[in-house]
Short mmCIF file of C-alpha atoms and ligand atoms in Angstrom, two decimals:
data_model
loop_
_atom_site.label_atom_id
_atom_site.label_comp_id
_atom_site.label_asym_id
_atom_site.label_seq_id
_atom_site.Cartn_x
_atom_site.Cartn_y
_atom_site.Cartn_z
CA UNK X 21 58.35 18.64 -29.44
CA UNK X 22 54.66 17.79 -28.11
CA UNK X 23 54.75 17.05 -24.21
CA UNK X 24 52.33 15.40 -22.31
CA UNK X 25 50.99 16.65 -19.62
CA UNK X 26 53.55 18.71 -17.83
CA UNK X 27 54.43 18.11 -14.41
CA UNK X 28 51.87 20.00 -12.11
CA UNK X 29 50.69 19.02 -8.34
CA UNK X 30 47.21 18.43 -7.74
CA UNK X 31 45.88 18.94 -4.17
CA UNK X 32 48.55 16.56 -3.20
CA UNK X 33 46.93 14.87 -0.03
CA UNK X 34 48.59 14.11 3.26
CA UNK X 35 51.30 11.84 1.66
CA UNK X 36 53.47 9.42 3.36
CA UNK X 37 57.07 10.29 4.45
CA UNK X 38 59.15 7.84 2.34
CA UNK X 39 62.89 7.77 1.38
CA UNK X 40 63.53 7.00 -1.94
CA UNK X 41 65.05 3.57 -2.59
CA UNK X 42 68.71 4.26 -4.00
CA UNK X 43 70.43 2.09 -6.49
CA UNK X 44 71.19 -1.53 -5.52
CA UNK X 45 68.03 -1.97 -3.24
CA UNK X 46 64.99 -4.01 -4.55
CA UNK X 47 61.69 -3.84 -5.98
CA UNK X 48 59.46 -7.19 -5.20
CA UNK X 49 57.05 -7.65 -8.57
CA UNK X 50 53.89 -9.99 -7.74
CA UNK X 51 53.64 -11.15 -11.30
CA UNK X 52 55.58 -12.46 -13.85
CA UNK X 53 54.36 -11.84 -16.91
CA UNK X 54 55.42 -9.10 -19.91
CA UNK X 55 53.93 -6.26 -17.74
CA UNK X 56 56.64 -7.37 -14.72
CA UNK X 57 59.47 -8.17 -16.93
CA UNK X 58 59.22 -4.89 -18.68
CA UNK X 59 59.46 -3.18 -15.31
CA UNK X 60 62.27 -5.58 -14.08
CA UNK X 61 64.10 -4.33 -17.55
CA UNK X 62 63.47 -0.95 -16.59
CA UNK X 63 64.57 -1.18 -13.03
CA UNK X 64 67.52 -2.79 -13.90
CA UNK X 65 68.29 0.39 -16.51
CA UNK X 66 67.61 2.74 -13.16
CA UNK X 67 70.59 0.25 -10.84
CA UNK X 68 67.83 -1.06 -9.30
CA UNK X 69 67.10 -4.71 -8.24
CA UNK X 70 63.98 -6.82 -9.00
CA UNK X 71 62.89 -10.25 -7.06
CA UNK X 72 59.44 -11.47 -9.23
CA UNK X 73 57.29 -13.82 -7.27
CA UNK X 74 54.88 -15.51 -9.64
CA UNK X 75 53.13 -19.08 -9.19
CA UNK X 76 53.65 -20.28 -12.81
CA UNK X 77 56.49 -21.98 -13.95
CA UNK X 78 59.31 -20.03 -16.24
CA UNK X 79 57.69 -16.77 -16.30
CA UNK X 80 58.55 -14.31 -19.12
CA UNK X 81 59.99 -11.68 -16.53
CA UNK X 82 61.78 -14.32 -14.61
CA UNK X 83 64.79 -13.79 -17.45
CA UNK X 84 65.66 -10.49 -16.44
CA UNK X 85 64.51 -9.88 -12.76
CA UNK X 86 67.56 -10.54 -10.43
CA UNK X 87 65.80 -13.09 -7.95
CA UNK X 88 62.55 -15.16 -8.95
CA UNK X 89 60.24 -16.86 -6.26
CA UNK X 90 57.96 -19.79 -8.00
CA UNK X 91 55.12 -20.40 -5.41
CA UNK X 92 51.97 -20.16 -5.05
CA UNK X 93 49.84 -16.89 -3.60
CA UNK X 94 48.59 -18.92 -0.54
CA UNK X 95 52.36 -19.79 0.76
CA UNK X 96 52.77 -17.55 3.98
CA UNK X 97 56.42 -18.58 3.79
CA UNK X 98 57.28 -18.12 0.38
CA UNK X 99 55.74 -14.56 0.79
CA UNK X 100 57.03 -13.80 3.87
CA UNK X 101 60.63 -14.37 2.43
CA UNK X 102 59.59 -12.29 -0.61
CA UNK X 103 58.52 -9.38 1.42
CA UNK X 104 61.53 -9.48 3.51
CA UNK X 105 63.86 -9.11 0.50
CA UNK X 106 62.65 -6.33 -0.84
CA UNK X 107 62.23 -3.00 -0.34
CA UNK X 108 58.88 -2.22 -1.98
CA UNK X 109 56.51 -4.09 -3.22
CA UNK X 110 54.59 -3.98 -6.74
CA UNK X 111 52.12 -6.07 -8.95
CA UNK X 112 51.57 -6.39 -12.67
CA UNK X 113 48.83 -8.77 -11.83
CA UNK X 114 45.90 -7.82 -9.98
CA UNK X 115 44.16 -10.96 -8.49
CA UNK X 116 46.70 -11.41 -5.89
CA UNK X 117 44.65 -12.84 -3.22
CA UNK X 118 43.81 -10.43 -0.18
CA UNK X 119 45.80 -12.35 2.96
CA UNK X 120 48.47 -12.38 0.77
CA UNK X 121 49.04 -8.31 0.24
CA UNK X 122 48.42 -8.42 4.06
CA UNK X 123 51.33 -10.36 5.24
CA UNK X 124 53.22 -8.10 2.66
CA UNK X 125 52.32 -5.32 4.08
CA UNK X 126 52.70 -6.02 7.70
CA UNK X 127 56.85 -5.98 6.31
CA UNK X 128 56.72 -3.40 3.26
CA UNK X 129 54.87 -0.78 1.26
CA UNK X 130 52.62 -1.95 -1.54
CA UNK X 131 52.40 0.44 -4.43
CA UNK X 132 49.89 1.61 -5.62
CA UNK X 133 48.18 1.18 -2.76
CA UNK X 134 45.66 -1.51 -1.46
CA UNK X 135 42.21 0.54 -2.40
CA UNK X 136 43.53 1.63 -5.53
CA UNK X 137 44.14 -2.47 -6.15
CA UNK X 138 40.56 -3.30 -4.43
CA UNK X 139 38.06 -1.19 -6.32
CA UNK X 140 39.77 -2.24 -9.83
CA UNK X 141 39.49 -5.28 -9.03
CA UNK X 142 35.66 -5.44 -8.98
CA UNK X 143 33.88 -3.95 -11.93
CA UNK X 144 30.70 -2.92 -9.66
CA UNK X 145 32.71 -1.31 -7.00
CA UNK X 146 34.88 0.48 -9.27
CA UNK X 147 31.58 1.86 -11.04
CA UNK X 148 30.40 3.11 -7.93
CA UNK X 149 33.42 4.69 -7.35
CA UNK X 150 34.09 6.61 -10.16
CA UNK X 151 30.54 8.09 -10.34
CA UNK X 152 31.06 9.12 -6.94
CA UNK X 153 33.80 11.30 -7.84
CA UNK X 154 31.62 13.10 -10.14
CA UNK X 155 32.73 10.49 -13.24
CA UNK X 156 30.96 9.41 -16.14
CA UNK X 157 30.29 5.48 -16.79
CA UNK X 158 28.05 3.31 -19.08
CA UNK X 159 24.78 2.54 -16.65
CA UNK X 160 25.18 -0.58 -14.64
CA UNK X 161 23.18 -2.94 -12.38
CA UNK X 162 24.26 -5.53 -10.08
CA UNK X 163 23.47 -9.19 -11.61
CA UNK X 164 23.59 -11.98 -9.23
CA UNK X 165 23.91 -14.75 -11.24
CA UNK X 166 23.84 -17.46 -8.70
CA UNK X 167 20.46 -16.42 -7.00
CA UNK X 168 17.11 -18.30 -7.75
CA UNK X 169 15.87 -14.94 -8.71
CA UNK X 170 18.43 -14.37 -10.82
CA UNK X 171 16.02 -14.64 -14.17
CA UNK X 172 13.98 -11.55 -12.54
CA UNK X 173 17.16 -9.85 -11.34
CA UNK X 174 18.49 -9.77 -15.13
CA UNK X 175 15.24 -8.55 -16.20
CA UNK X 176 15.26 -5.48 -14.26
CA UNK X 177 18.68 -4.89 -14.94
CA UNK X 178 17.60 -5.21 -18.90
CA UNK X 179 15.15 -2.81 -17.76
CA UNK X 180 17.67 -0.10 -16.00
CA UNK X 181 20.65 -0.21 -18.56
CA UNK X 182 18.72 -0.60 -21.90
CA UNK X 183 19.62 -3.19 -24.94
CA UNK X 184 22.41 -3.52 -26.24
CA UNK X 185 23.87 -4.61 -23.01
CA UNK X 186 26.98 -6.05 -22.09
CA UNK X 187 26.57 -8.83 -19.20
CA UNK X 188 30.50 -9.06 -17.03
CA UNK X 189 31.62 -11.06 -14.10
CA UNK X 190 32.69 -8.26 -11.39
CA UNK X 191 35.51 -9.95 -10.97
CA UNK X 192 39.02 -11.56 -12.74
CA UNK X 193 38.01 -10.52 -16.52
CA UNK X 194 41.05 -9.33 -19.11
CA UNK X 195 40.80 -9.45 -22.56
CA UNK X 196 37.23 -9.36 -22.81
CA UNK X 197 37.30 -12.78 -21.27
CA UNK X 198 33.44 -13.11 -19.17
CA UNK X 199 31.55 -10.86 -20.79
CA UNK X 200 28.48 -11.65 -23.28
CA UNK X 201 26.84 -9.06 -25.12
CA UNK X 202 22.98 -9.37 -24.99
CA UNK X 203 20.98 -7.76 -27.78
CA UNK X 204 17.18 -9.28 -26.76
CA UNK X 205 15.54 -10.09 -24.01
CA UNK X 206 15.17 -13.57 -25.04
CA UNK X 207 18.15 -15.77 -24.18
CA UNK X 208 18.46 -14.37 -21.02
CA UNK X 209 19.05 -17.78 -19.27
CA UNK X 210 21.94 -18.79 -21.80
CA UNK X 211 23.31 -15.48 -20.94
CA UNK X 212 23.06 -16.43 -16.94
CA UNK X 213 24.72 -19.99 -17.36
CA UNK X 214 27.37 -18.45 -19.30
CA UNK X 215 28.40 -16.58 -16.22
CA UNK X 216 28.65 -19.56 -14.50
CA UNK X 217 27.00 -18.53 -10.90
CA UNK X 218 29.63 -15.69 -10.45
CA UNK X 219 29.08 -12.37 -9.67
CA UNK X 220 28.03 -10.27 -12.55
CA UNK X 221 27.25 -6.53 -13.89
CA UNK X 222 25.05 -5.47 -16.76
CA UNK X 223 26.50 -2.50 -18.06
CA UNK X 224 24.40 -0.47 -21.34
CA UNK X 225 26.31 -0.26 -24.22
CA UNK X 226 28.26 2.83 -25.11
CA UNK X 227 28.07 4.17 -28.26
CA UNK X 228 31.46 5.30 -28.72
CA UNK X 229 33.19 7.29 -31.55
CA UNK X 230 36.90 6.04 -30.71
CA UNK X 231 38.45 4.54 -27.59
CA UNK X 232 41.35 6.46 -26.05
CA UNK X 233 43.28 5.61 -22.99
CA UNK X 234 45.45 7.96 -21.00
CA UNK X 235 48.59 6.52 -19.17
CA UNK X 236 49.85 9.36 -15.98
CA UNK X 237 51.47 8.73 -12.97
CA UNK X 238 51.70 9.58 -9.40
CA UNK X 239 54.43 10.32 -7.17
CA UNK X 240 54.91 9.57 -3.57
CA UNK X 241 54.94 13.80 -2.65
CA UNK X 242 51.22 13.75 -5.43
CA UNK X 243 52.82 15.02 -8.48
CA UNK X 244 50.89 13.57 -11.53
CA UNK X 245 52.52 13.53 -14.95
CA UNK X 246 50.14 12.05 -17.96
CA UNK X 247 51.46 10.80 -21.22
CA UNK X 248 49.79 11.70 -24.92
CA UNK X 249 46.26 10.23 -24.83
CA UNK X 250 46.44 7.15 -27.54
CA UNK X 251 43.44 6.01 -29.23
CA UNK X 252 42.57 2.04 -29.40
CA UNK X 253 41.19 -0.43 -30.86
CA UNK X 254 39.94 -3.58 -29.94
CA UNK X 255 39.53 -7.25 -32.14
CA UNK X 256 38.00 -10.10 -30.50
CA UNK X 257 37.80 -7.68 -27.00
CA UNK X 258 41.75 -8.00 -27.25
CA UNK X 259 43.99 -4.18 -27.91
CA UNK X 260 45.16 -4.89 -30.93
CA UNK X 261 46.13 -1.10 -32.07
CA UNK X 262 47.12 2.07 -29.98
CA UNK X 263 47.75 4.79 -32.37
CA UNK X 264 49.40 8.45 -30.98
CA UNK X 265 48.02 11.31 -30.58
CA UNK X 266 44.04 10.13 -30.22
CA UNK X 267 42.31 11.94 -32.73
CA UNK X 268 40.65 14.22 -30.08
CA UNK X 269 40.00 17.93 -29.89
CA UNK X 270 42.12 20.23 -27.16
CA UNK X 271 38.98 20.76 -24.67
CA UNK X 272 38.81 16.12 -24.92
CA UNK X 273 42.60 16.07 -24.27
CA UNK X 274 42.10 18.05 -21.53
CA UNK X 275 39.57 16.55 -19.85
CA UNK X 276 41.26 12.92 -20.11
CA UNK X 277 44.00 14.26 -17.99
CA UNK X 278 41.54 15.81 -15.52
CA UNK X 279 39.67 12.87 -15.75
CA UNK X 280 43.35 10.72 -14.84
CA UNK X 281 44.14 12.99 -12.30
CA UNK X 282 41.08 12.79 -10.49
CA UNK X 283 41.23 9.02 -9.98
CA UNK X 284 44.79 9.24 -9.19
CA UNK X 285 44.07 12.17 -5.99
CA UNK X 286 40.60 10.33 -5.04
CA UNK X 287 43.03 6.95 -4.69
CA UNK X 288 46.38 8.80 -3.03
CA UNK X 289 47.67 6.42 -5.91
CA UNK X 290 51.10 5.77 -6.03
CA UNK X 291 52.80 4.35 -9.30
CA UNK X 292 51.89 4.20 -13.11
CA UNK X 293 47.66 4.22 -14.19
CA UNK X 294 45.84 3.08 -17.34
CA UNK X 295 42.46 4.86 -17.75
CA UNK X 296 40.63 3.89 -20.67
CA UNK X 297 37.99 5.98 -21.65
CA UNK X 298 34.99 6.09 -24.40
CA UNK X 299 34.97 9.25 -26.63
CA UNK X 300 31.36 9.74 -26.90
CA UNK X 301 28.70 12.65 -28.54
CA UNK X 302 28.60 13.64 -25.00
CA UNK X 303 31.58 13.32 -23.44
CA UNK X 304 34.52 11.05 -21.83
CA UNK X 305 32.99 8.47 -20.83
CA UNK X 306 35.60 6.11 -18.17
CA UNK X 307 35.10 2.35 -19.41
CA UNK X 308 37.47 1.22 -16.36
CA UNK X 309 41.18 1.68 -15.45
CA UNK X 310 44.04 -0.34 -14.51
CA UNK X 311 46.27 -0.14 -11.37
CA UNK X 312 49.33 -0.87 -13.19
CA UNK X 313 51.51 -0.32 -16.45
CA UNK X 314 49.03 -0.59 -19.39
CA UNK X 315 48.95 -2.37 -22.46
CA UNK X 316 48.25 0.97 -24.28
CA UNK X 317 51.33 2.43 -22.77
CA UNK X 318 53.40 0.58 -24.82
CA UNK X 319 54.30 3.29 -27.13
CA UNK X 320 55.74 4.90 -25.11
CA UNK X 321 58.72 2.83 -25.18
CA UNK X 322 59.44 4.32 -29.19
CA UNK X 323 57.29 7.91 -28.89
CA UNK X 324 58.14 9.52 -25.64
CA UNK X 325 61.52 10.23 -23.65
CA UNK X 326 60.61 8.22 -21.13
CA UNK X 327 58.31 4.98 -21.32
CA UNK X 328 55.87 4.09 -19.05
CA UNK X 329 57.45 1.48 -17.25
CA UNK X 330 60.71 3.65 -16.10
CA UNK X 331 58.22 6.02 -14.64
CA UNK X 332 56.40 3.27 -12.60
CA UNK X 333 59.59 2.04 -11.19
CA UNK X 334 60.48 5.98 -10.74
CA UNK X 335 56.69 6.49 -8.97
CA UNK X 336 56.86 2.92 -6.75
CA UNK X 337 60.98 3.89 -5.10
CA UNK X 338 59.71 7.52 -4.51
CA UNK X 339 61.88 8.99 -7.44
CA UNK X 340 60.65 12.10 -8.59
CA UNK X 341 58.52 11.83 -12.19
CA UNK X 342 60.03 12.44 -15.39
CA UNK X 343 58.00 14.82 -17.90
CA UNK X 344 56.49 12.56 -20.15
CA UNK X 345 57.46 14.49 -23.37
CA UNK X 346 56.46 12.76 -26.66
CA UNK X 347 59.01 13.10 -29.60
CA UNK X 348 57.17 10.71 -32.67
CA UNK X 349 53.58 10.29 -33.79
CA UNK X 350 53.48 6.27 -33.08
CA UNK X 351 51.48 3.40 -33.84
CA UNK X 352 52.02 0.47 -31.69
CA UNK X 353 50.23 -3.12 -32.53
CA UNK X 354 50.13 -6.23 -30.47
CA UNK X 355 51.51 -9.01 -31.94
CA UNK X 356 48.65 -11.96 -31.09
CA UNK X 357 49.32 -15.89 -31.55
CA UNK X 358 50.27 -16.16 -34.95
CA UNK X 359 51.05 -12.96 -35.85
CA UNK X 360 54.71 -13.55 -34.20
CA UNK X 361 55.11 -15.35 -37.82
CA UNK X 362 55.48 -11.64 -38.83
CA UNK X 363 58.42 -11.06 -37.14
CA UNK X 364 61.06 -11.38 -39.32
CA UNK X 365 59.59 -9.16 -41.60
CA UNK X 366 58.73 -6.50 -39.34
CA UNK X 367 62.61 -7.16 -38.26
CA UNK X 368 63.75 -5.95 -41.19
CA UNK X 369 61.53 -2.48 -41.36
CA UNK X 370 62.92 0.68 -40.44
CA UNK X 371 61.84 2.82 -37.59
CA UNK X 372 60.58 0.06 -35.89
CA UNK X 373 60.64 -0.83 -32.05
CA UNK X 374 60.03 -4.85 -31.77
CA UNK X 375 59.45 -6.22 -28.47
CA UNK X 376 59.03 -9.73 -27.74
CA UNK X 377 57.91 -11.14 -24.60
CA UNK X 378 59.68 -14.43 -24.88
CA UNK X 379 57.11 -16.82 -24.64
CA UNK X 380 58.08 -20.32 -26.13
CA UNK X 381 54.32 -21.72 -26.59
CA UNK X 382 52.04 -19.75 -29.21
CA UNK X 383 48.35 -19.75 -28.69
CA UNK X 384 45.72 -18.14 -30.52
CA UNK X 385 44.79 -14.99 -28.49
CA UNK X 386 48.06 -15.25 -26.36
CA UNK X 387 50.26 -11.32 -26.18
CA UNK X 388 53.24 -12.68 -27.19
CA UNK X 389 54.72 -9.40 -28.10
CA UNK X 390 54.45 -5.71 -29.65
CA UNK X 391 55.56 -3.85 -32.64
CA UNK X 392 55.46 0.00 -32.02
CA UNK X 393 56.44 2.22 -35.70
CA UNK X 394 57.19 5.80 -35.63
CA UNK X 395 54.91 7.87 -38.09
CA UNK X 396 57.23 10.83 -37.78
CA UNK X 397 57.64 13.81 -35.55
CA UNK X 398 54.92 14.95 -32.31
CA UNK X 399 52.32 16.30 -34.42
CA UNK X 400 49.73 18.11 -32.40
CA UNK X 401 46.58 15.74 -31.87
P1 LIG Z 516 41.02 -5.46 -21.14
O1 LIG Z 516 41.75 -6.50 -20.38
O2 LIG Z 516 41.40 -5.41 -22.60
O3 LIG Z 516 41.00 -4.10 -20.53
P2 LIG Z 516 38.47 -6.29 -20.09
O4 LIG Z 516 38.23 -7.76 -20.12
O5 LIG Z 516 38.79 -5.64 -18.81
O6 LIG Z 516 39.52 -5.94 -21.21
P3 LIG Z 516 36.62 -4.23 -20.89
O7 LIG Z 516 37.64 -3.17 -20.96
O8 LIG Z 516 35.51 -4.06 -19.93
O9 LIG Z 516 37.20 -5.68 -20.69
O10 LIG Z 516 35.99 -4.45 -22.34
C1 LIG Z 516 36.78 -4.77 -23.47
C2 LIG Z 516 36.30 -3.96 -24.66
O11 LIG Z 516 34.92 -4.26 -24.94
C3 LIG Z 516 36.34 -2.46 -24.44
O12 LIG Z 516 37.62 -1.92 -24.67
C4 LIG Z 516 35.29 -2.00 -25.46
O13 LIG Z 516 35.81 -2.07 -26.77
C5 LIG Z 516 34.22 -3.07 -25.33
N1 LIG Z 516 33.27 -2.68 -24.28
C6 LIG Z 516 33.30 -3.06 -22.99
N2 LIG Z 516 32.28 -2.52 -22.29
C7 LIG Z 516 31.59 -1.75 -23.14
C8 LIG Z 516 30.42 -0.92 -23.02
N3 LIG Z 516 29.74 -0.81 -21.86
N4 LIG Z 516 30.00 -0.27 -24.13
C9 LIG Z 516 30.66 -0.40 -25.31
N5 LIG Z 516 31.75 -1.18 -25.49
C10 LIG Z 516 32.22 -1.85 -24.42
MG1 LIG Z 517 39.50 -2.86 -20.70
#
């Protein structure tokens, strides 16, 4: 057997004094989508209770947590009953608006923490951030799209970055929603309306051999565990494919978990990460990470002993980490809109994990579930 990264402590910081939750008490979830109801399923597995609070109506994880809330972010009542229920409080989704994780936290611990949440939440300060810890990322400048100068202010950024360029809002982009890629200088303006006065970054464009993505974890006491780096790719800026192990050398392997653990430390994170990364001529290169359970962790649920969403729930009630040891060379694909037409055939493959969110609408471009197949035994990447 192949095992992650094994178990080690890092300069674990001055770390809060916590007692672990025990079975029966409750994990609040802000979210309710197939991140949170994969860690309500999990929870559940550990004797642990779930309450979801998510604004939409029937959301996917509201069928297995114990207790869902349906309001809205902004209701100081609704939340203040939430954070009174529970015990500790986590989020799948990260545009939870700022008053609201402050009444929570006047009554409970939010895991990972507030920072971790507030510099991945903006693609400019989470730049900054990671080259300040000594960390690679593509070359960016600040684009203010709603200034009069905003023309010039493009320009310059053209200027810093280099073509191709990829033009982002800082803020509230998944799935490669908000982001144009500019190849002249030309259409500039087209490029600025399409950003719609919000904040934006140019970032250059990296030229990457693969993408890989590590998944680790962080205790309460600063004990990081990583799982297998898997290598992804991308249709239509969706993750369609995470294949395991990344096709990386030893030296790249072990420099996405130092990479992983560095954010983690810099953060005093607590719970599960997703760090994706750009394998490049000259280097790791971080693209951005996720302060949460990852879509490219989803193999984990067929490859490794323990999946990723058992160890955030382990991570968030101050349960010690498991050792993410993989078992199975894995590919795992998302199954997008239409492609849940595949499902009965894919039902009836062997060595097969199917997981399906239970979403009743389809849409074009809408995760409505995953497929990970075992290729065969841990071979070494
Ligand atoms: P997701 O929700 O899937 O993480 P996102 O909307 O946060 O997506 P990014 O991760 O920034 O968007 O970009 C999506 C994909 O676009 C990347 O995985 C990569 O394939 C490509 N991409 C983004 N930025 C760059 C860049 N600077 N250079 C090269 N490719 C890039
Ligand atoms: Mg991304």
């Amino acid at each position: 057997m192949d095992g992650g990264w094994r178990l080690r402590s890092l300069s674990p910081k001055s770390l809060m004094k916590t007692d672990a939750l025990a079975p029966g008490q409750t994990i609040g979830i802000l979210g309710g989508g197939q991140l949170g109801r994969m860690l309500a399923m999990s929870a559940a597995r550990l004797g642990l209770r779930t309450h979801v609070f998510e604004p939409g109506a029937v959301p996917p994880a509201g069928e297995v947590a114990g207790v869902t809330t349906t309001a809205d972010y902004c209701d100081r009542e609704a939340l203040a009953a939430f954070a009174g229920s529970v015990d500790v409080v986590t989020y799948e989704f990260e545009n939870v608006p700022a008053e609201a994780l402050d009444l929570i936290e006047a009554r409970v611990p939010i895991r990972p923490n507030r920072r971790a949440l507030a510099v991945s939440q903006d693609r400019l300060r989470e730049k900054r951030f990671l080259n300040g810890i000594g960390l690679a990322t593509a070359p960016f400048h600040p684009v203010d799209s709603a200034s009069p100068n905003a023309a010039s202010i493009l320009k310059q950024a053209m200027e810093a970055v280099g073509l191709p360029a990829i033009l982002k809002t800082r803020r509230l982009g998944y799935d490669g929603k908000g982001q144009v890629r500019i190849e002249d200088t030309d259409c500039s303006a087209d490029f600025l309306a399409s950003m719609a006065g919000a904040e934006a970054i140019l970032e250059g464009f990296v030229d990457f051999e693969r993408e890989v993505s590590v998944i680790a974890a962080r205790s309460v006491d600063g004990r990081i565990a990583c799982f297998e780096p898997g290598e992804n790719v991308h249709r239509d800026g969706i993750l369609r494919t995470t294949r395991v192990p990344a096709q990386v050398g030893p030296g790249t392997r072990e420099r996405a978990f130092e990479i992983a653990a560095a954010i983690l430390n810099a953060l005093d994170y607590c719970g599960v990460i997703g760090v994706e990364l750009f394998d490049t001529a000259d280097g790791l290169v971080v693209n951005e990470f996720a302060p949460r359970v990852h879509n490219s962790g989803h193999w984990t649920e067929a490859g490794a002993i323990i999946d990723q969403f058992e160890q955030h729930v382990r991570a968030v009630a101050g349960w010690p980490l498991a050792d993410p040891i993989r078992h199975s060379d894995v590919e795992m694909n998302n199954l997008v809109g239409e492609d849940v037409a595949d499902v009965p055939a894919i039902a009836r493959e062997d060595g097969v994990r199917l997981h399906l969110y239970g979403k009743s609408e389809t849409r074009a471009g809408r995760k409505m579930g995953h497929v990970t197949r075992v290729l065969g035994p841990a071979t070494s990447p």
